[in-house]
mmCIF file of C-alpha atoms and ligand atoms in Angstrom:
data_model
loop_
_atom_site.group_PDB
_atom_site.id
_atom_site.type_symbol
_atom_site.label_atom_id
_atom_site.label_comp_id
_atom_site.label_asym_id
_atom_site.label_seq_id
_atom_site.Cartn_x
_atom_site.Cartn_y
_atom_site.Cartn_z
ATOM 1 C CA MET Q 29 0.000 0.000 0.000
ATOM 2 C CA GLU Q 30 1.426 3.417 -0.978
ATOM 3 C CA LEU Q 31 -0.346 5.512 1.642
ATOM 4 C CA ARG Q 32 2.858 7.096 2.877
ATOM 5 C CA THR Q 33 3.840 8.463 -0.518
ATOM 6 C CA SER Q 34 1.459 11.348 -0.900
ATOM 7 C CA PRO Q 35 -2.012 9.978 -1.365
ATOM 8 C CA ILE Q 36 -3.933 11.559 -4.226
ATOM 9 C CA ILE Q 37 -7.552 12.465 -3.487
ATOM 10 C CA ALA Q 38 -10.030 13.516 -6.175
ATOM 11 C CA VAL Q 39 -13.141 15.430 -5.164
ATOM 12 C CA CYS Q 40 -15.696 14.004 -7.526
ATOM 13 C CA ASN Q 41 -19.370 14.078 -8.401
ATOM 14 C CA GLN Q 42 -20.707 14.496 -11.916
ATOM 15 C CA LYS Q 43 -23.431 16.737 -10.536
ATOM 16 C CA GLY Q 44 -22.560 20.438 -10.574
ATOM 17 C CA GLY Q 45 -23.004 22.778 -7.630
ATOM 18 C CA VAL Q 46 -22.634 20.168 -4.897
ATOM 19 C CA GLY Q 47 -19.589 21.752 -3.254
ATOM 20 C CA LYS Q 48 -16.677 20.005 -5.007
ATOM 21 C CA THR Q 49 -14.653 23.174 -5.515
ATOM 22 C CA THR Q 50 -15.498 24.578 -2.087
ATOM 23 C CA THR Q 51 -14.363 21.282 -0.592
ATOM 24 C CA ALA Q 52 -11.161 21.050 -2.627
ATOM 25 C CA ILE Q 53 -10.116 24.595 -1.673
ATOM 26 C CA ASN Q 54 -10.990 24.517 1.987
ATOM 27 C CA LEU Q 55 -9.911 20.961 2.677
ATOM 28 C CA ALA Q 56 -6.558 21.808 1.098
ATOM 29 C CA GLN Q 57 -6.181 24.902 3.270
ATOM 30 C CA ALA Q 58 -7.302 23.090 6.439
ATOM 31 C CA LEU Q 59 -4.682 20.406 5.804
ATOM 32 C CA VAL Q 60 -2.008 23.074 5.349
ATOM 33 C CA LEU Q 61 -3.047 24.558 8.680
ATOM 34 C CA GLN Q 62 -2.662 21.093 10.157
ATOM 35 C CA ASP Q 63 0.956 21.180 9.004
ATOM 36 C CA LEU Q 64 0.861 19.321 5.708
ATOM 37 C CA ASN Q 65 2.255 20.293 2.323
ATOM 38 C CA ILE Q 66 -0.488 20.195 -0.261
ATOM 39 C CA LEU Q 67 -0.637 20.281 -4.040
ATOM 40 C CA LEU Q 68 -4.056 21.269 -5.341
ATOM 41 C CA ILE Q 69 -4.859 20.547 -8.969
ATOM 42 C CA ASP Q 70 -7.712 22.294 -10.750
ATOM 43 C CA LEU Q 71 -9.040 19.914 -13.387
ATOM 44 C CA ASP Q 72 -12.186 21.863 -14.253
ATOM 45 C CA PRO Q 73 -12.105 24.203 -17.281
ATOM 46 C CA GLN Q 74 -14.232 26.648 -15.289
ATOM 47 C CA GLY Q 75 -11.130 27.317 -13.188
ATOM 48 C CA ASN Q 76 -13.181 27.955 -10.048
ATOM 49 C CA THR Q 77 -10.541 26.518 -7.750
ATOM 50 C CA THR Q 78 -7.923 28.682 -9.409
ATOM 51 C CA CYS Q 79 -10.071 31.819 -9.066
ATOM 52 C CA GLY Q 80 -10.996 30.831 -5.527
ATOM 53 C CA PHE Q 81 -7.415 31.639 -4.553
ATOM 54 C CA GLY Q 82 -7.523 35.019 -6.211
ATOM 55 C CA ILE Q 83 -5.459 33.922 -9.187
ATOM 56 C CA LYS Q 84 -6.463 35.779 -12.326
ATOM 57 C CA LEU Q 85 -7.081 33.345 -15.162
ATOM 58 C CA GLU Q 86 -5.617 35.800 -17.700
ATOM 59 C CA SER Q 87 -2.321 35.824 -15.811
ATOM 60 C CA ILE Q 88 -1.764 32.086 -16.156
ATOM 61 C CA GLN Q 89 0.850 31.062 -18.648
ATOM 62 C CA THR Q 90 1.056 27.348 -18.027
ATOM 63 C CA SER Q 91 -1.826 25.301 -16.714
ATOM 64 C CA VAL Q 92 -2.925 21.720 -16.241
ATOM 65 C CA ALA Q 93 -4.092 21.734 -19.863
ATOM 66 C CA ASP Q 94 -0.491 22.189 -21.068
ATOM 67 C CA LEU Q 95 0.649 19.337 -18.850
ATOM 68 C CA ILE Q 96 -1.875 17.017 -20.438
ATOM 69 C CA ARG Q 97 -1.290 18.227 -23.969
ATOM 70 C CA ASP Q 98 2.464 18.514 -24.038
ATOM 71 C CA ARG Q 99 4.141 15.210 -23.294
ATOM 72 C CA ASP Q 100 7.524 16.859 -22.697
ATOM 73 C CA LEU Q 101 6.450 19.729 -20.473
ATOM 74 C CA LEU Q 102 7.902 19.471 -16.988
ATOM 75 C CA VAL Q 103 5.313 19.451 -14.239
ATOM 76 C CA ASP Q 104 7.131 22.199 -12.327
ATOM 77 C CA LYS Q 105 6.336 24.635 -15.123
ATOM 78 C CA ALA Q 106 2.668 24.428 -14.186
ATOM 79 C CA ILE Q 107 3.052 24.582 -10.405
ATOM 80 C CA TYR Q 108 2.313 27.957 -8.820
ATOM 81 C CA LYS Q 109 3.840 28.133 -5.428
ATOM 82 C CA GLY Q 110 2.143 29.327 -2.275
ATOM 83 C CA ASP Q 111 2.980 28.841 1.365
ATOM 84 C CA ARG Q 112 2.836 25.051 1.719
ATOM 85 C CA LEU Q 113 -0.082 25.064 -0.702
ATOM 86 C CA ASP Q 114 0.887 24.865 -4.339
ATOM 87 C CA ILE Q 115 -1.557 24.936 -7.202
ATOM 88 C CA ILE Q 116 -1.685 23.607 -10.726
ATOM 89 C CA PRO Q 117 -4.294 25.932 -12.204
ATOM 90 C CA ALA Q 118 -6.904 25.470 -14.923
ATOM 91 C CA THR Q 119 -8.225 27.920 -17.478
ATOM 92 C CA PRO Q 120 -11.002 27.637 -20.088
ATOM 93 C CA TYR Q 121 -8.329 26.376 -22.521
ATOM 94 C CA LEU Q 122 -8.700 23.050 -20.705
ATOM 95 C CA ALA Q 123 -12.080 22.573 -22.399
ATOM 96 C CA ARG Q 124 -10.365 22.569 -25.779
ATOM 97 C CA VAL Q 125 -7.681 20.193 -24.601
ATOM 98 C CA GLU Q 126 -10.384 17.886 -23.235
ATOM 99 C CA ARG Q 127 -11.851 17.611 -26.721
ATOM 100 C CA GLU Q 128 -8.400 16.813 -28.113
ATOM 101 C CA MET Q 129 -7.865 14.156 -25.444
ATOM 102 C CA VAL Q 130 -10.251 11.867 -27.280
ATOM 103 C CA GLY Q 131 -7.647 11.365 -29.997
ATOM 104 C CA MET Q 132 -4.541 11.298 -27.791
ATOM 105 C CA THR Q 133 -2.930 8.026 -26.818
ATOM 106 C CA ASN Q 134 -3.331 7.311 -23.107
ATOM 107 C CA SER Q 135 -4.491 10.853 -22.483
ATOM 108 C CA GLU Q 136 -6.260 9.749 -19.307
ATOM 109 C CA LEU Q 137 -2.967 8.522 -17.844
ATOM 110 C CA ARG Q 138 -0.843 11.549 -18.620
ATOM 111 C CA LEU Q 139 -1.610 13.578 -15.504
ATOM 112 C CA MET Q 140 -0.876 10.624 -13.248
ATOM 113 C CA ARG Q 141 2.464 10.038 -14.959
ATOM 114 C CA LYS Q 142 3.417 13.706 -14.782
ATOM 115 C CA LEU Q 143 2.779 13.746 -11.037
ATOM 116 C CA ASP Q 144 5.235 10.932 -10.424
ATOM 117 C CA GLY Q 145 8.032 13.470 -10.423
ATOM 118 C CA VAL Q 146 6.609 15.592 -7.597
ATOM 119 C CA ARG Q 147 4.749 13.204 -5.354
ATOM 120 C CA GLU Q 148 7.399 12.985 -2.694
ATOM 121 C CA ARG Q 149 7.275 16.761 -2.185
ATOM 122 C CA TYR Q 150 3.704 16.792 -0.941
ATOM 123 C CA SER Q 151 1.912 15.146 1.956
ATOM 124 C CA ILE Q 152 -1.328 14.975 -0.019
ATOM 125 C CA ILE Q 153 -2.396 15.902 -3.551
ATOM 126 C CA ILE Q 154 -5.995 17.018 -4.089
ATOM 127 C CA ILE Q 155 -7.756 17.222 -7.459
ATOM 128 C CA ASP Q 156 -10.902 19.233 -8.145
ATOM 129 C CA THR Q 157 -12.890 17.695 -11.000
ATOM 130 C CA PRO Q 158 -15.435 18.903 -13.558
ATOM 131 C CA PRO Q 159 -19.160 18.198 -13.309
ATOM 132 C CA THR Q 160 -19.292 15.795 -16.253
ATOM 133 C CA PHE Q 161 -18.136 12.330 -17.174
ATOM 134 C CA GLY Q 162 -15.534 12.669 -19.892
ATOM 135 C CA PRO Q 163 -11.794 12.539 -20.517
ATOM 136 C CA LEU Q 164 -10.963 14.910 -17.639
ATOM 137 C CA MET Q 165 -13.026 12.986 -15.099
ATOM 138 C CA ASN Q 166 -11.395 9.868 -16.459
ATOM 139 C CA ALA Q 167 -7.954 11.380 -15.933
ATOM 140 C CA ALA Q 168 -8.885 12.249 -12.345
ATOM 141 C CA LEU Q 169 -10.163 8.742 -11.651
ATOM 142 C CA ASN Q 170 -6.983 7.278 -13.080
ATOM 143 C CA THR Q 171 -4.735 9.585 -11.079
ATOM 144 C CA ALA Q 172 -6.372 9.349 -7.641
ATOM 145 C CA GLN Q 173 -6.351 6.523 -5.143
ATOM 146 C CA HIS Q 174 -9.082 8.080 -3.031
ATOM 147 C CA LEU Q 175 -12.337 9.817 -3.824
ATOM 148 C CA ILE Q 176 -14.294 12.253 -1.740
ATOM 149 C CA VAL Q 177 -17.852 12.493 -3.041
ATOM 150 C CA PRO Q 178 -19.677 15.648 -1.923
ATOM 151 C CA VAL Q 179 -23.416 15.162 -1.785
ATOM 152 C CA ASP Q 180 -25.997 17.915 -1.390
ATOM 153 C CA SER Q 181 -29.485 17.586 0.023
ATOM 154 C CA PHE Q 182 -31.045 16.838 -3.315
ATOM 155 C CA PHE Q 183 -28.767 13.962 -4.100
ATOM 156 C CA SER Q 184 -29.938 11.243 -6.401
ATOM 157 C CA LEU Q 185 -29.004 7.711 -5.618
ATOM 158 C CA ILE Q 186 -29.124 6.983 -9.336
ATOM 159 C CA GLY Q 187 -26.482 9.656 -9.925
ATOM 160 C CA ILE Q 188 -24.227 8.249 -7.213
ATOM 161 C CA LYS Q 189 -24.645 4.728 -8.526
ATOM 162 C CA GLU Q 190 -23.655 5.952 -11.960
ATOM 163 C CA LEU Q 191 -20.470 7.387 -10.451
ATOM 164 C CA LEU Q 192 -19.796 4.169 -8.562
ATOM 165 C CA ALA Q 193 -20.248 2.169 -11.768
ATOM 166 C CA GLU Q 194 -17.688 4.409 -13.427
ATOM 167 C CA VAL Q 195 -15.294 3.880 -10.499
ATOM 168 C CA GLU Q 196 -15.780 0.120 -10.777
ATOM 169 C CA GLU Q 197 -14.960 0.267 -14.483
ATOM 170 C CA ILE Q 198 -11.751 2.202 -13.814
ATOM 171 C CA LYS Q 199 -10.771 -0.228 -11.053
ATOM 172 C CA GLN Q 200 -11.138 -3.149 -13.377
ATOM 173 C CA GLY Q 201 -9.130 -1.378 -16.036
ATOM 174 C CA THR Q 202 -6.287 0.922 -15.200
ATOM 175 C CA ASN Q 203 -6.516 1.876 -11.511
ATOM 176 C CA LEU Q 204 -6.974 -1.154 -9.286
ATOM 177 C CA GLY Q 205 -6.432 0.707 -6.028
ATOM 178 C CA LEU Q 206 -9.148 3.367 -6.423
ATOM 179 C CA LYS Q 207 -11.342 3.682 -3.329
ATOM 180 C CA ILE Q 208 -14.062 5.897 -1.937
ATOM 181 C CA LEU Q 209 -12.562 7.753 1.022
ATOM 182 C CA GLY Q 210 -15.992 9.052 1.943
ATOM 183 C CA PHE Q 211 -19.295 10.644 1.015
ATOM 184 C CA LEU Q 212 -19.482 14.182 2.340
ATOM 185 C CA MET Q 213 -22.763 15.915 3.069
ATOM 186 C CA THR Q 214 -22.602 19.557 2.003
ATOM 187 C CA MET Q 215 -24.925 22.548 2.330
ATOM 188 C CA VAL Q 216 -26.554 20.985 5.346
ATOM 189 C CA ASP Q 217 -29.324 22.997 6.965
ATOM 190 C CA PRO Q 218 -31.817 22.207 9.697
ATOM 191 C CA THR Q 219 -34.527 21.086 7.251
ATOM 192 C CA ASN Q 220 -36.095 17.664 7.048
ATOM 193 C CA ILE Q 221 -34.604 17.265 3.593
ATOM 194 C CA SER Q 222 -31.066 17.396 4.977
ATOM 195 C CA HIS Q 223 -32.050 14.971 7.678
ATOM 196 C CA GLU Q 224 -33.585 12.514 5.244
ATOM 197 C CA THR Q 225 -30.618 12.806 2.916
ATOM 198 C CA ARG Q 226 -28.304 11.827 5.725
ATOM 199 C CA ASN Q 227 -30.450 8.836 6.689
ATOM 200 C CA ASN Q 228 -30.637 7.795 3.087
ATOM 201 C CA LEU Q 229 -26.867 8.069 2.640
ATOM 202 C CA LEU Q 230 -26.204 6.160 5.844
ATOM 203 C CA ALA Q 231 -28.643 3.441 4.820
ATOM 204 C CA ASN Q 232 -26.814 2.998 1.522
ATOM 205 C CA PHE Q 233 -23.198 3.663 2.408
ATOM 206 C CA GLY Q 234 -22.917 3.273 6.201
ATOM 207 C CA SER Q 235 -19.520 4.166 7.597
ATOM 208 C CA GLN Q 236 -18.360 5.472 4.223
ATOM 209 C CA VAL Q 237 -20.319 8.634 5.031
ATOM 210 C CA PHE Q 238 -18.105 11.212 6.746
ATOM 211 C CA GLU Q 239 -19.263 12.165 10.229
ATOM 212 C CA THR Q 240 -18.400 15.749 9.375
ATOM 213 C CA ARG Q 241 -21.229 17.609 7.690
ATOM 214 C CA ILE Q 242 -20.601 20.883 5.909
ATOM 215 C CA ARG Q 243 -23.287 23.304 6.982
ATOM 216 C CA ARG Q 244 -24.827 25.762 4.565
ATOM 217 C CA SER Q 245 -23.128 29.069 5.213
ATOM 218 C CA VAL Q 246 -23.070 32.477 3.591
ATOM 219 C CA LYS Q 247 -19.394 32.861 4.530
ATOM 220 C CA LEU Q 248 -18.492 29.790 2.500
ATOM 221 C CA ARG Q 249 -20.315 31.259 -0.466
ATOM 222 C CA GLU Q 250 -18.624 34.647 -0.050
ATOM 223 C CA ALA Q 251 -15.038 33.492 0.408
ATOM 224 C CA PRO Q 252 -14.231 32.657 -3.239
ATOM 225 C CA VAL Q 253 -15.660 35.978 -4.369
ATOM 226 C CA PHE Q 254 -12.844 37.587 -2.384
ATOM 227 C CA GLY Q 255 -10.325 35.038 -3.673
ATOM 228 C CA LYS Q 256 -9.890 33.623 -0.197
ATOM 229 C CA THR Q 257 -10.281 30.356 1.611
ATOM 230 C CA ILE Q 258 -12.743 30.222 4.486
ATOM 231 C CA PHE Q 259 -9.802 30.245 6.896
ATOM 232 C CA HIS Q 260 -8.770 33.651 5.628
ATOM 233 C CA HIS Q 261 -12.220 35.047 5.056
ATOM 234 C CA ALA Q 262 -13.969 33.931 8.251
ATOM 235 C CA PRO Q 263 -11.702 31.768 10.388
ATOM 236 C CA GLU Q 264 -14.228 31.417 13.161
ATOM 237 C CA SER Q 265 -17.230 30.617 11.020
ATOM 238 C CA ALA Q 266 -19.133 27.356 10.929
ATOM 239 C CA GLY Q 267 -17.609 26.708 7.501
ATOM 240 C CA ALA Q 268 -14.064 26.921 8.882
ATOM 241 C CA GLN Q 269 -14.964 24.592 11.739
ATOM 242 C CA ASP Q 270 -16.570 22.108 9.375
ATOM 243 C CA TYR Q 271 -13.655 21.977 6.944
ATOM 244 C CA TRP Q 272 -11.216 21.756 9.829
ATOM 245 C CA SER Q 273 -13.149 18.792 11.123
ATOM 246 C CA LEU Q 274 -13.207 17.226 7.644
ATOM 247 C CA ALA Q 275 -9.429 17.575 7.396
ATOM 248 C CA THR Q 276 -9.028 15.773 10.708
ATOM 249 C CA GLU Q 277 -11.337 12.999 9.555
ATOM 250 C CA VAL Q 278 -9.570 12.700 6.213
ATOM 251 C CA LEU Q 279 -6.188 12.331 7.927
ATOM 252 C CA ASP Q 280 -7.687 9.751 10.214
ATOM 253 C CA ARG Q 281 -9.077 7.748 7.292
ATOM 254 C CA LEU Q 282 -5.750 7.950 5.499
ATOM 255 C CA GLY Q 283 -3.981 6.869 8.669
ATOM 256 C CA ILE Q 284 -1.746 9.941 8.850
ATOM 257 C CA GLY Q 285 -1.252 12.906 11.157
ATOM 258 C CA GLU Q 286 -2.774 11.425 14.294
ATOM 259 C CA ASP Q 287 -1.542 14.258 16.510
ATOM 260 C CA ALA Q 288 -2.851 17.063 14.345
ATOM 261 C CA THR Q 289 -6.141 17.762 16.087
ATOM 262 C CA LYS Q 290 -5.777 21.118 17.748
ATOM 263 C CA PRO Q 291 -9.110 22.936 17.475
ATOM 264 C CA SER Q 292 -7.451 26.044 18.920
ATOM 265 C CA ALA Q 293 -5.364 26.250 15.778
ATOM 266 C CA ILE Q 294 -8.382 27.712 14.020
ATOM 267 C CA GLN Q 295 -7.924 30.828 16.079
ATOM 268 C CA THR Q 296 -4.208 30.972 15.437
ATOM 269 C CA ALA Q 297 -4.526 30.047 11.779
ATOM 270 C CA ARG Q 298 -2.193 32.431 10.047
ATOM 271 C CA PRO Q 299 -3.204 33.482 6.600
ATOM 272 C CA SER Q 300 -0.642 31.182 5.143
ATOM 273 C CA LEU Q 301 -1.143 32.069 1.538
ATOM 274 C CA THR Q 302 1.290 34.476 0.152
ATOM 275 C CA LEU Q 303 -0.273 32.880 -2.784
ATOM 276 C CA VAL Q 304 0.657 33.039 -6.366
ATOM 277 C CA GLN Q 305 -1.733 35.961 -6.934
ATOM 278 C CA GLU Q 306 0.389 37.291 -9.706
ATOM 279 C CA ALA Q 307 1.144 33.838 -11.008
ATOM 280 C CA CYS Q 308 4.259 35.214 -12.585
ATOM 281 C CA HIS Q 309 6.251 32.561 -14.271
ATOM 282 C CA GLU Q 310 9.257 33.472 -16.253
HETATM 283 N N1 ADP J 424 -21.706 24.822 2.534
HETATM 284 C C1 ADP J 424 -22.057 25.786 1.674
HETATM 285 N N2 ADP J 424 -22.903 26.768 2.053
HETATM 286 C C2 ADP J 424 -23.287 27.749 1.191
HETATM 287 N N3 ADP J 424 -22.869 27.836 -0.079
HETATM 288 C C3 ADP J 424 -22.014 26.890 -0.526
HETATM 289 C C4 ADP J 424 -21.566 25.816 0.315
HETATM 290 N N4 ADP J 424 -20.727 25.030 -0.410
HETATM 291 C C5 ADP J 424 -20.665 25.583 -1.634
HETATM 292 N N5 ADP J 424 -21.436 26.695 -1.708
HETATM 293 C C6 ADP J 424 -21.658 27.563 -2.866
HETATM 294 O O1 ADP J 424 -22.440 26.825 -3.812
HETATM 295 C C7 ADP J 424 -21.976 27.031 -5.121
HETATM 296 C C8 ADP J 424 -21.533 25.705 -5.739
HETATM 297 O O2 ADP J 424 -20.439 25.200 -4.981
HETATM 298 P P1 ADP J 424 -19.128 24.624 -5.681
HETATM 299 O O3 ADP J 424 -18.184 24.277 -4.609
HETATM 300 O O4 ADP J 424 -18.670 25.550 -6.745
HETATM 301 O O5 ADP J 424 -19.732 23.298 -6.334
HETATM 302 P P2 ADP J 424 -19.172 22.381 -7.534
HETATM 303 O O6 ADP J 424 -17.707 22.576 -7.601
HETATM 304 O O7 ADP J 424 -19.589 21.003 -7.153
HETATM 305 O O8 ADP J 424 -19.875 22.856 -8.779
HETATM 306 C C9 ADP J 424 -20.859 28.054 -5.027
HETATM 307 O O9 ADP J 424 -21.400 29.330 -5.217
HETATM 308 C C10 ADP J 424 -20.366 27.896 -3.600
HETATM 309 O O10 ADP J 424 -19.797 29.103 -3.096
HETATM 310 MG MG1 MG J 425 -16.487 23.119 -9.200
#
C-alpha cells in the first residue's frame, strides 16, 4: 500500500453545484493549517478553484491543460507556489484540450504520470474535477487513489450509482487501487430534507459517510468571491470549523497525522497564503 507516498484524493461528483470546488479549496487549506504540504490541482475548465485563490485566469501562462497536452512539459512549469499550498491551475483552454484528449494516446494517464516526479514533495495531492463524465473525469479517476464524493441535500441515488459504476470500471481497467474515502454531506441545513438525505446516505453507504457535515453558510459562499479560503475570510465561522473537522477525519481515514487535532489552531490560523496571486512565471 502506498499511503505514505502522498495519497492523491479527487473530489468528484458528476453533478454540478454540490460543493466540489469549495471542498477542494478549503480541505486543502485546512490540511495546510494542520501542518501538511499540499498540491491542489484544478481539473475543471471553469477554473473555479484557481479563481478561488484570487489567481487571475488571464495571468496564467502554463496550466494543467499544457501538462496534459504537451508530453515533454515538466510538471514544475505548471506549479504555482504558495505557502505550503501549491496549485496547478486550470483555465477555459482546458475545455479545448479535453476535446483533443479523445484522440490522444493514453491521455487519461498523462496527468498521473506527470505527477510521479513531484509526489514525494507533498503530503497529499488534491484534485478538483469537472461536473461531467468525460476525458478529464477519467484522468482524475486514473490519477487518484481516493475519492471524496460531496453530496448535497437533493442527491440522487441513481447519480451516485452511476459514479460508482464508473469507479468500478476504472478499477477493473487501469486503476486497481481506487477507493471511496468518503461521502461528504454539504450545504446541510436544519430542514427535514437534509435529515432525510443523511439517513438515506447512511442506509446505503454506512460508515463510508463522513461524520463531518458541511453546513450551509453564507461565509463559504462569499469566500471565493474575495479570492480567499474560508480560513482567511472567516476563520471562526461554521464553515471553517466544518472543513477543519473534515481535514481531521480525512487524515484519520488515510492513517496519517494522528496528533494534528488542535481545534485552537483555528484561532491561530495564520493566513498562510502568500499565494501566487500574480502567477508570474518566467
Ligand atoms: N456549505 C455551503 N454553504 C453555502 N454555499 C455553498 C456551500 N458550499 C458551496 N457553496 C456555494 O455553492 C456554489 C456551488 O459550490 P461549488 O463548490 O462551486 O460546487 P461544484 O464545484 O460542485 O460545482 C458556489 O457558489 C459555492 O460558493
Ligand atoms: Mg467546481
